CSV table of C-alpha atoms in Angstrom, one decimal:
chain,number,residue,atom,x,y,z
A,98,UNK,CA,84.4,118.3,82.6
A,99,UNK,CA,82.7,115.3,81.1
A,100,UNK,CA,83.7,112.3,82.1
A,101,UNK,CA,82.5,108.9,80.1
A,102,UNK,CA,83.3,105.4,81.8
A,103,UNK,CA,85.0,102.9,79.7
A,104,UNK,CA,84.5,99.5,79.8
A,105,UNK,CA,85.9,96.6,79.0
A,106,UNK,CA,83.6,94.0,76.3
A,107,UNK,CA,82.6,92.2,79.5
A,108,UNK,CA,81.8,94.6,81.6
A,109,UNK,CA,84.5,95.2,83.7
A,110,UNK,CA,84.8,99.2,84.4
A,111,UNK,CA,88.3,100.0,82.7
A,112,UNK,CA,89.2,104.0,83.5
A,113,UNK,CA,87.1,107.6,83.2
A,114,UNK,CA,87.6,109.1,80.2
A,115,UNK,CA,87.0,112.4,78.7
A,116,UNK,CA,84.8,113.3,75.1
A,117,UNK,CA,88.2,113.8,73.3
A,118,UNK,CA,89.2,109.9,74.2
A,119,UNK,CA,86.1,108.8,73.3
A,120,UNK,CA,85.6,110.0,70.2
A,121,UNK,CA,88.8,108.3,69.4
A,122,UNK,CA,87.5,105.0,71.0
A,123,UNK,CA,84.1,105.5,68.5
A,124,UNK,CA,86.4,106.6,65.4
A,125,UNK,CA,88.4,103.7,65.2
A,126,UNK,CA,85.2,101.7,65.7
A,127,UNK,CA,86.6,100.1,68.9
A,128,UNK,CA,83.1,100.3,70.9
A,129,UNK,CA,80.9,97.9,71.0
A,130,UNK,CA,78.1,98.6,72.7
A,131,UNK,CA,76.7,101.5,74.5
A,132,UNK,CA,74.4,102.5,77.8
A,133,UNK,CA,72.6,105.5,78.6
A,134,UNK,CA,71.5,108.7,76.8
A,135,UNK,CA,73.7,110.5,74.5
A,136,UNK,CA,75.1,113.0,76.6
A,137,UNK,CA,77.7,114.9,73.5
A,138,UNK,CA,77.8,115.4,70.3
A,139,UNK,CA,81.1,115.9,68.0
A,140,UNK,CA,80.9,117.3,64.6
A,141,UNK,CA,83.7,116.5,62.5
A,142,UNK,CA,84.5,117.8,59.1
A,143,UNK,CA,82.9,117.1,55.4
A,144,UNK,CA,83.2,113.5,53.5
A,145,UNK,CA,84.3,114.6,49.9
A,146,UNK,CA,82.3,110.9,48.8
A,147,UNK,CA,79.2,111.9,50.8
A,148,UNK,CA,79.4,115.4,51.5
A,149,UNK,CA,78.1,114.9,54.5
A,150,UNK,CA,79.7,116.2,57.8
A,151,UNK,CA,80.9,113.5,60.5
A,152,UNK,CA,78.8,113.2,63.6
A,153,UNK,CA,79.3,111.1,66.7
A,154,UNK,CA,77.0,110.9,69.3
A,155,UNK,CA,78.8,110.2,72.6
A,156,UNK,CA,77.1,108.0,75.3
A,157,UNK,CA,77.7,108.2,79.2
A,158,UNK,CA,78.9,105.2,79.2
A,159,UNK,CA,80.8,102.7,76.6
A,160,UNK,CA,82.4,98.9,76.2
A,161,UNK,CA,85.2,98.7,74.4
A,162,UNK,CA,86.8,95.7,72.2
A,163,UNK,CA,89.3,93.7,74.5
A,164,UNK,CA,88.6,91.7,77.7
A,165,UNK,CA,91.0,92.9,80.8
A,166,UNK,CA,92.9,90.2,82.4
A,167,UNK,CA,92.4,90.5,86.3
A,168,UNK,CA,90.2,89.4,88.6
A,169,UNK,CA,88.4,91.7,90.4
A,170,UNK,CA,89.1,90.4,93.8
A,171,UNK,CA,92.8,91.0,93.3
A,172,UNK,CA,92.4,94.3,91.8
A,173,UNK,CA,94.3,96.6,94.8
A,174,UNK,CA,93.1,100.4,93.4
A,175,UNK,CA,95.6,103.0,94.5
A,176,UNK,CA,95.5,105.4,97.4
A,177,UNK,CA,94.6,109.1,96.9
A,178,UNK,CA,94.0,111.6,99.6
A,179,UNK,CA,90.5,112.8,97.8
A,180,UNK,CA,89.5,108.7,97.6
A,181,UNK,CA,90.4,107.9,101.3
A,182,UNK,CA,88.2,111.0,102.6
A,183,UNK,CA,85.3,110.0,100.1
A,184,UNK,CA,85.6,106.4,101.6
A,185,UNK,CA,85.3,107.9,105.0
A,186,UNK,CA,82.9,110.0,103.8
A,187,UNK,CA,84.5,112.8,105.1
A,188,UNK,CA,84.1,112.1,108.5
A,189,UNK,CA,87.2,111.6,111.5
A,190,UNK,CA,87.6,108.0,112.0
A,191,UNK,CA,88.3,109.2,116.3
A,192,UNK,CA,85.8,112.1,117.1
A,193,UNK,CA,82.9,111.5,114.0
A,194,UNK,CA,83.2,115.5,113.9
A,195,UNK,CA,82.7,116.1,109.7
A,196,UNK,CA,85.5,118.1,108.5
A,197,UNK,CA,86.0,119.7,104.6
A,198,UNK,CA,88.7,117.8,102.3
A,199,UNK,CA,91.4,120.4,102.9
A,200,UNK,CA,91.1,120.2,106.9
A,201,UNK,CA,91.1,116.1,106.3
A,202,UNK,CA,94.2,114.2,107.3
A,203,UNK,CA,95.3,110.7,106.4
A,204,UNK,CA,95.9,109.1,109.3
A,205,UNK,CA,98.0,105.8,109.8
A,206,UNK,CA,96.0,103.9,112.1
A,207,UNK,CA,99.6,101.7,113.4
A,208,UNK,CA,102.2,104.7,112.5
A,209,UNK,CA,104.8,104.7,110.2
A,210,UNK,CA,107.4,104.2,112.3
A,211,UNK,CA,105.9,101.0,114.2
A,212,UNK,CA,105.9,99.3,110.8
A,213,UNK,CA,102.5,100.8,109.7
A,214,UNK,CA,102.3,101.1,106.0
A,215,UNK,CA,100.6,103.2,103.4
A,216,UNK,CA,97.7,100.7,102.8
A,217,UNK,CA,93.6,101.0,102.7
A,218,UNK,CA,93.0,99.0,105.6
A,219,UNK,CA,95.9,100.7,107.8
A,220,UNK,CA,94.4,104.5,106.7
A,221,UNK,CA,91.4,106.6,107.9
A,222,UNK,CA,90.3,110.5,108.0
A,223,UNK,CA,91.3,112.1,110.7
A,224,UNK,CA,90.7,115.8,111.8
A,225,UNK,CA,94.0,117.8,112.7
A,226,UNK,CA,93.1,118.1,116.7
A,227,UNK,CA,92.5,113.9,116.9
A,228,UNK,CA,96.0,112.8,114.5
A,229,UNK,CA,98.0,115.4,116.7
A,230,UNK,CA,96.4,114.0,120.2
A,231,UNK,CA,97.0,110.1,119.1
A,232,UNK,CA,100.4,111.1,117.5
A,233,UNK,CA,102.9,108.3,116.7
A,234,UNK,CA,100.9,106.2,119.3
A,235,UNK,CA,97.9,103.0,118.4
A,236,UNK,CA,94.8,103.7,119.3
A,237,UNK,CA,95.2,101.5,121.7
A,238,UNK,CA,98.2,103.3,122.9
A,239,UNK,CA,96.3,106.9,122.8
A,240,UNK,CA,93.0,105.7,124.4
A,241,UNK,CA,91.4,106.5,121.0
A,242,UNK,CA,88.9,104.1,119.6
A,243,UNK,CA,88.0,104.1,115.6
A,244,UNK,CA,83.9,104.5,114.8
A,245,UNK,CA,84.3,103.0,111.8
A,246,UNK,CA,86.8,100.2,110.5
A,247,UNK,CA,88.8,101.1,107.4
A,248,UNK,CA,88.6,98.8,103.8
A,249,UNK,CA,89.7,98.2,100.7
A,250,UNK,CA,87.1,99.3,98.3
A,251,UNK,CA,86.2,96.9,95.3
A,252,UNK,CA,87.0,98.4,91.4
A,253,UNK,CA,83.4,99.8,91.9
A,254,UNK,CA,83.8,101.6,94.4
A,255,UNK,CA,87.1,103.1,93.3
A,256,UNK,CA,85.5,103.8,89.7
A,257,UNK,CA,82.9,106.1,92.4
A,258,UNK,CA,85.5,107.0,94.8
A,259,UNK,CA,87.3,108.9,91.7
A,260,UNK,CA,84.7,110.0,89.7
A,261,UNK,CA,84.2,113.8,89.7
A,262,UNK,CA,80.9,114.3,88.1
A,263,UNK,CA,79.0,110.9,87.8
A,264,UNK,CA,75.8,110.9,85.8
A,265,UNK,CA,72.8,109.1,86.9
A,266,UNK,CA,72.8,106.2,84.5
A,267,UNK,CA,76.8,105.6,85.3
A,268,UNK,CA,76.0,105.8,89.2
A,269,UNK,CA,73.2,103.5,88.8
A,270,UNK,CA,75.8,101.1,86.6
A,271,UNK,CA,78.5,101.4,89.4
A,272,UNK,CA,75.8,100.8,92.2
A,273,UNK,CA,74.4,98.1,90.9
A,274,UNK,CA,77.9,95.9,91.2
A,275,UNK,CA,78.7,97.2,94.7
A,276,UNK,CA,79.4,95.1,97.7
A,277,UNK,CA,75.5,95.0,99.4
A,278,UNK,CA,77.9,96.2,102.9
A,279,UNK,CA,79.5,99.6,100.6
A,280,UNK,CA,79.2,102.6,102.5
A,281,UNK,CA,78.8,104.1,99.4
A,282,UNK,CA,75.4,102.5,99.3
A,283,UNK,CA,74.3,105.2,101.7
A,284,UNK,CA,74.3,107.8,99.9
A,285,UNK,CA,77.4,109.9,98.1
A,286,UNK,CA,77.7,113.0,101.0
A,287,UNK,CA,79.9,114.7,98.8
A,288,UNK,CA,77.4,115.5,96.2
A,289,UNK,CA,75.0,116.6,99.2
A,290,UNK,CA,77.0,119.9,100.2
Protein backbone atom coordinates (compact mmCIF):
# COMPACT_ATOMS: atom_id res chain seq x y z
CA UNK A 1 0.00 0.00 0.00
CA UNK A 2 1.46 3.46 -0.59
CA UNK A 3 1.96 5.39 2.06
CA UNK A 4 2.85 9.38 1.62
CA UNK A 5 4.05 11.35 4.92
CA UNK A 6 2.19 14.46 5.59
CA UNK A 7 3.66 17.25 7.01
CA UNK A 8 2.87 20.09 8.58
CA UNK A 9 4.09 23.88 6.73
CA UNK A 10 7.01 23.72 9.12
CA UNK A 11 8.07 20.64 8.94
CA UNK A 12 6.80 18.79 11.58
CA UNK A 13 5.78 15.01 10.44
CA UNK A 14 1.82 15.10 10.87
CA UNK A 15 0.42 11.24 10.11
CA UNK A 16 1.03 8.57 6.94
CA UNK A 17 -1.31 8.87 4.60
CA UNK A 18 -2.49 6.98 1.65
CA UNK A 19 -2.79 8.24 -2.46
CA UNK A 20 -6.65 8.54 -1.91
CA UNK A 21 -5.84 11.32 1.08
CA UNK A 22 -3.54 12.89 -0.74
CA UNK A 23 -4.97 13.55 -3.72
CA UNK A 24 -7.60 15.31 -1.64
CA UNK A 25 -4.79 17.29 0.23
CA UNK A 26 -3.48 18.38 -3.64
CA UNK A 27 -7.17 18.96 -4.91
CA UNK A 28 -8.16 21.47 -2.55
CA UNK A 29 -4.72 23.01 -3.10
CA UNK A 30 -3.75 22.57 0.61
CA UNK A 31 0.03 21.46 -0.12
CA UNK A 32 2.50 23.57 -0.25
CA UNK A 33 5.47 22.25 -1.00
CA UNK A 34 6.78 18.96 -2.00
CA UNK A 35 10.02 16.44 -1.53
CA UNK A 36 11.06 13.60 -3.41
CA UNK A 37 10.22 11.87 -6.76
CA UNK A 38 6.75 11.51 -7.83
CA UNK A 39 5.99 8.16 -6.84
CA UNK A 40 1.77 8.08 -8.34
CA UNK A 41 -0.12 9.39 -10.66
CA UNK A 42 -4.08 10.09 -10.56
CA UNK A 43 -6.03 10.77 -13.57
CA UNK A 44 -9.14 12.41 -13.03
CA UNK A 45 -11.90 13.14 -15.46
CA UNK A 46 -12.25 15.79 -18.56
CA UNK A 47 -12.50 19.78 -17.91
CA UNK A 48 -15.54 20.78 -20.24
CA UNK A 49 -13.43 24.56 -20.44
CA UNK A 50 -10.16 22.78 -21.37
CA UNK A 51 -10.91 19.43 -22.41
CA UNK A 52 -8.20 18.39 -20.88
CA UNK A 53 -8.17 15.34 -18.34
CA UNK A 54 -7.04 16.16 -14.52
CA UNK A 55 -3.64 14.83 -13.59
CA UNK A 56 -1.95 14.84 -10.20
CA UNK A 57 1.29 13.76 -9.71
CA UNK A 58 1.71 12.49 -6.14
CA UNK A 59 5.02 13.02 -4.23
CA UNK A 60 6.48 10.70 -1.31
CA UNK A 61 6.37 13.14 0.75
CA UNK A 62 4.17 16.57 1.24
CA UNK A 63 3.71 19.88 3.70
CA UNK A 64 0.54 20.88 4.20
CA UNK A 65 -1.05 24.52 4.96
CA UNK A 66 -1.34 24.80 8.93
CA UNK A 67 1.34 24.75 11.60
CA UNK A 68 0.63 21.91 14.51
CA UNK A 69 0.59 23.33 17.92
CA UNK A 70 2.93 20.95 20.06
CA UNK A 71 6.20 20.80 20.88
CA UNK A 72 7.98 17.99 19.99
CA UNK A 73 9.49 17.15 23.31
CA UNK A 74 6.03 16.70 24.78
CA UNK A 75 4.72 14.80 22.04
CA UNK A 76 4.08 11.13 24.07
CA UNK A 77 3.24 8.73 20.65
CA UNK A 78 1.08 5.84 21.62
CA UNK A 79 1.95 2.32 22.39
CA UNK A 80 1.41 -0.50 19.86
CA UNK A 81 2.61 -4.06 20.08
CA UNK A 82 4.16 -3.92 16.31
CA UNK A 83 6.05 -0.32 17.57
CA UNK A 84 7.44 -1.67 20.90
CA UNK A 85 9.01 -4.83 19.04
CA UNK A 86 10.42 -2.50 16.24
CA UNK A 87 11.84 -0.32 19.03
CA UNK A 88 13.47 -3.42 20.44
CA UNK A 89 14.22 -4.37 17.37
CA UNK A 90 12.81 -7.55 17.78
CA UNK A 91 15.04 -8.74 20.20
CA UNK A 92 14.17 -10.06 24.21
CA UNK A 93 15.14 -7.38 26.45
CA UNK A 94 16.36 -10.72 29.17
CA UNK A 95 18.05 -13.42 26.92
CA UNK A 96 18.99 -11.13 23.52
CA UNK A 97 17.61 -14.46 21.65
CA UNK A 98 15.75 -12.62 18.28
CA UNK A 99 12.31 -13.84 18.15
CA UNK A 100 9.46 -13.09 15.13
CA UNK A 101 6.63 -10.46 15.95
CA UNK A 102 3.99 -13.10 16.68
CA UNK A 103 6.30 -15.01 19.34
CA UNK A 104 7.13 -11.30 20.79
CA UNK A 105 5.60 -10.39 24.19
CA UNK A 106 5.26 -7.03 25.85
CA UNK A 107 6.62 -7.31 28.87
CA UNK A 108 6.06 -4.84 32.00
CA UNK A 109 9.40 -4.47 33.27
CA UNK A 110 7.77 -3.45 37.23
CA UNK A 111 4.35 -5.65 36.72
CA UNK A 112 1.04 -4.53 36.69
CA UNK A 113 0.12 -5.44 39.77
CA UNK A 114 3.15 -3.62 41.70
CA UNK A 115 1.93 -0.38 40.19
CA UNK A 116 3.69 -0.87 36.81
CA UNK A 117 1.98 0.90 34.09
CA UNK A 118 1.41 0.61 30.34
CA UNK A 119 4.18 3.15 29.47
CA UNK A 120 7.34 3.22 26.90
CA UNK A 121 9.88 3.39 29.49
CA UNK A 122 8.21 0.61 31.83
CA UNK A 123 7.81 -1.92 28.40
CA UNK A 124 10.29 -4.17 26.60
CA UNK A 125 10.18 -7.43 24.10
CA UNK A 126 10.29 -10.31 25.79
CA UNK A 127 10.33 -14.00 24.48
CA UNK A 128 7.58 -16.31 25.98
CA UNK A 129 10.23 -18.66 28.08
CA UNK A 130 11.96 -15.26 29.80
CA UNK A 131 8.23 -13.24 30.72
CA UNK A 132 6.95 -16.66 32.18
CA UNK A 133 10.41 -17.33 34.16
CA UNK A 134 10.39 -13.47 35.62
CA UNK A 135 6.61 -13.62 36.06
CA UNK A 136 4.92 -11.01 38.23
CA UNK A 137 8.42 -10.51 39.88
CA UNK A 138 11.32 -7.18 38.99
CA UNK A 139 14.11 -8.11 37.46
CA UNK A 140 15.61 -7.56 40.35
CA UNK A 141 13.25 -9.89 42.00
CA UNK A 142 13.77 -12.74 39.17
CA UNK A 143 17.60 -12.42 38.98
CA UNK A 144 16.96 -11.16 35.41
CA UNK A 145 18.89 -8.27 34.12
CA UNK A 146 17.68 -6.05 30.98
CA UNK A 147 20.53 -5.72 27.83
CA UNK A 148 19.06 -2.92 26.76
CA UNK A 149 17.12 0.00 28.64
CA UNK A 150 13.68 0.88 27.30
CA UNK A 151 12.63 4.73 25.89
CA UNK A 152 10.31 6.88 24.66
CA UNK A 153 10.90 7.39 21.02
CA UNK A 154 10.81 11.01 19.64
CA UNK A 155 7.75 11.80 16.75
CA UNK A 156 10.59 10.56 14.32
CA UNK A 157 11.00 7.71 15.48
CA UNK A 158 7.35 6.82 15.88
CA UNK A 159 6.69 8.30 12.24
CA UNK A 160 9.55 5.06 11.49
CA UNK A 161 8.35 2.83 14.13
CA UNK A 162 4.83 2.83 12.25
CA UNK A 163 5.61 3.10 8.85
CA UNK A 164 5.05 -0.02 6.82
CA UNK A 165 6.78 0.58 3.60
CA UNK A 166 9.08 3.66 3.88
CA UNK A 167 10.67 4.92 0.68
CA UNK A 168 14.12 6.05 0.55
CA UNK A 169 13.72 9.72 0.32
CA UNK A 170 11.02 9.56 3.44
CA UNK A 171 13.58 7.39 5.48
CA UNK A 172 16.35 9.74 4.69
CA UNK A 173 13.81 12.77 5.85
CA UNK A 174 12.83 10.85 9.15
CA UNK A 175 16.66 9.94 9.76
CA UNK A 176 17.93 12.97 9.31
CA UNK A 177 15.80 14.54 12.60
CA UNK A 178 16.54 11.53 14.76
CA UNK A 179 18.08 11.64 18.11
CA UNK A 180 22.18 10.95 17.14
CA UNK A 181 21.62 7.98 20.27
CA UNK A 182 18.20 6.30 18.11
CA UNK A 183 18.63 2.80 17.76
CA UNK A 184 16.94 3.18 14.76
CA UNK A 185 20.14 4.75 13.46
CA UNK A 186 21.53 1.23 13.16
CA UNK A 187 19.86 0.02 10.81
CA UNK A 188 15.90 -0.98 10.36
CA UNK A 189 16.30 -5.11 11.04
CA UNK A 190 12.87 -5.49 10.03
CA UNK A 191 13.38 -4.56 6.48
CA UNK A 192 16.50 -7.01 6.57
CA UNK A 193 14.49 -10.40 6.90
Amino acid sequence: MLSILKLDAGGIPQCWINAEEATKQYADQSVLWTLGDPIAVMRGGISRATGKQSIIGLHSIVAVKGSARINLFDVVPGITKRKLYRRDRGMCAYCGERISENDAEAEHIIPNSRGGKYTWMNLVVSCRPCNQRKGNRTPEMANMSLLYAPYMPSLYEDMILKGRNILADQMDFLAANLPKNSRLLEGLFWEQS
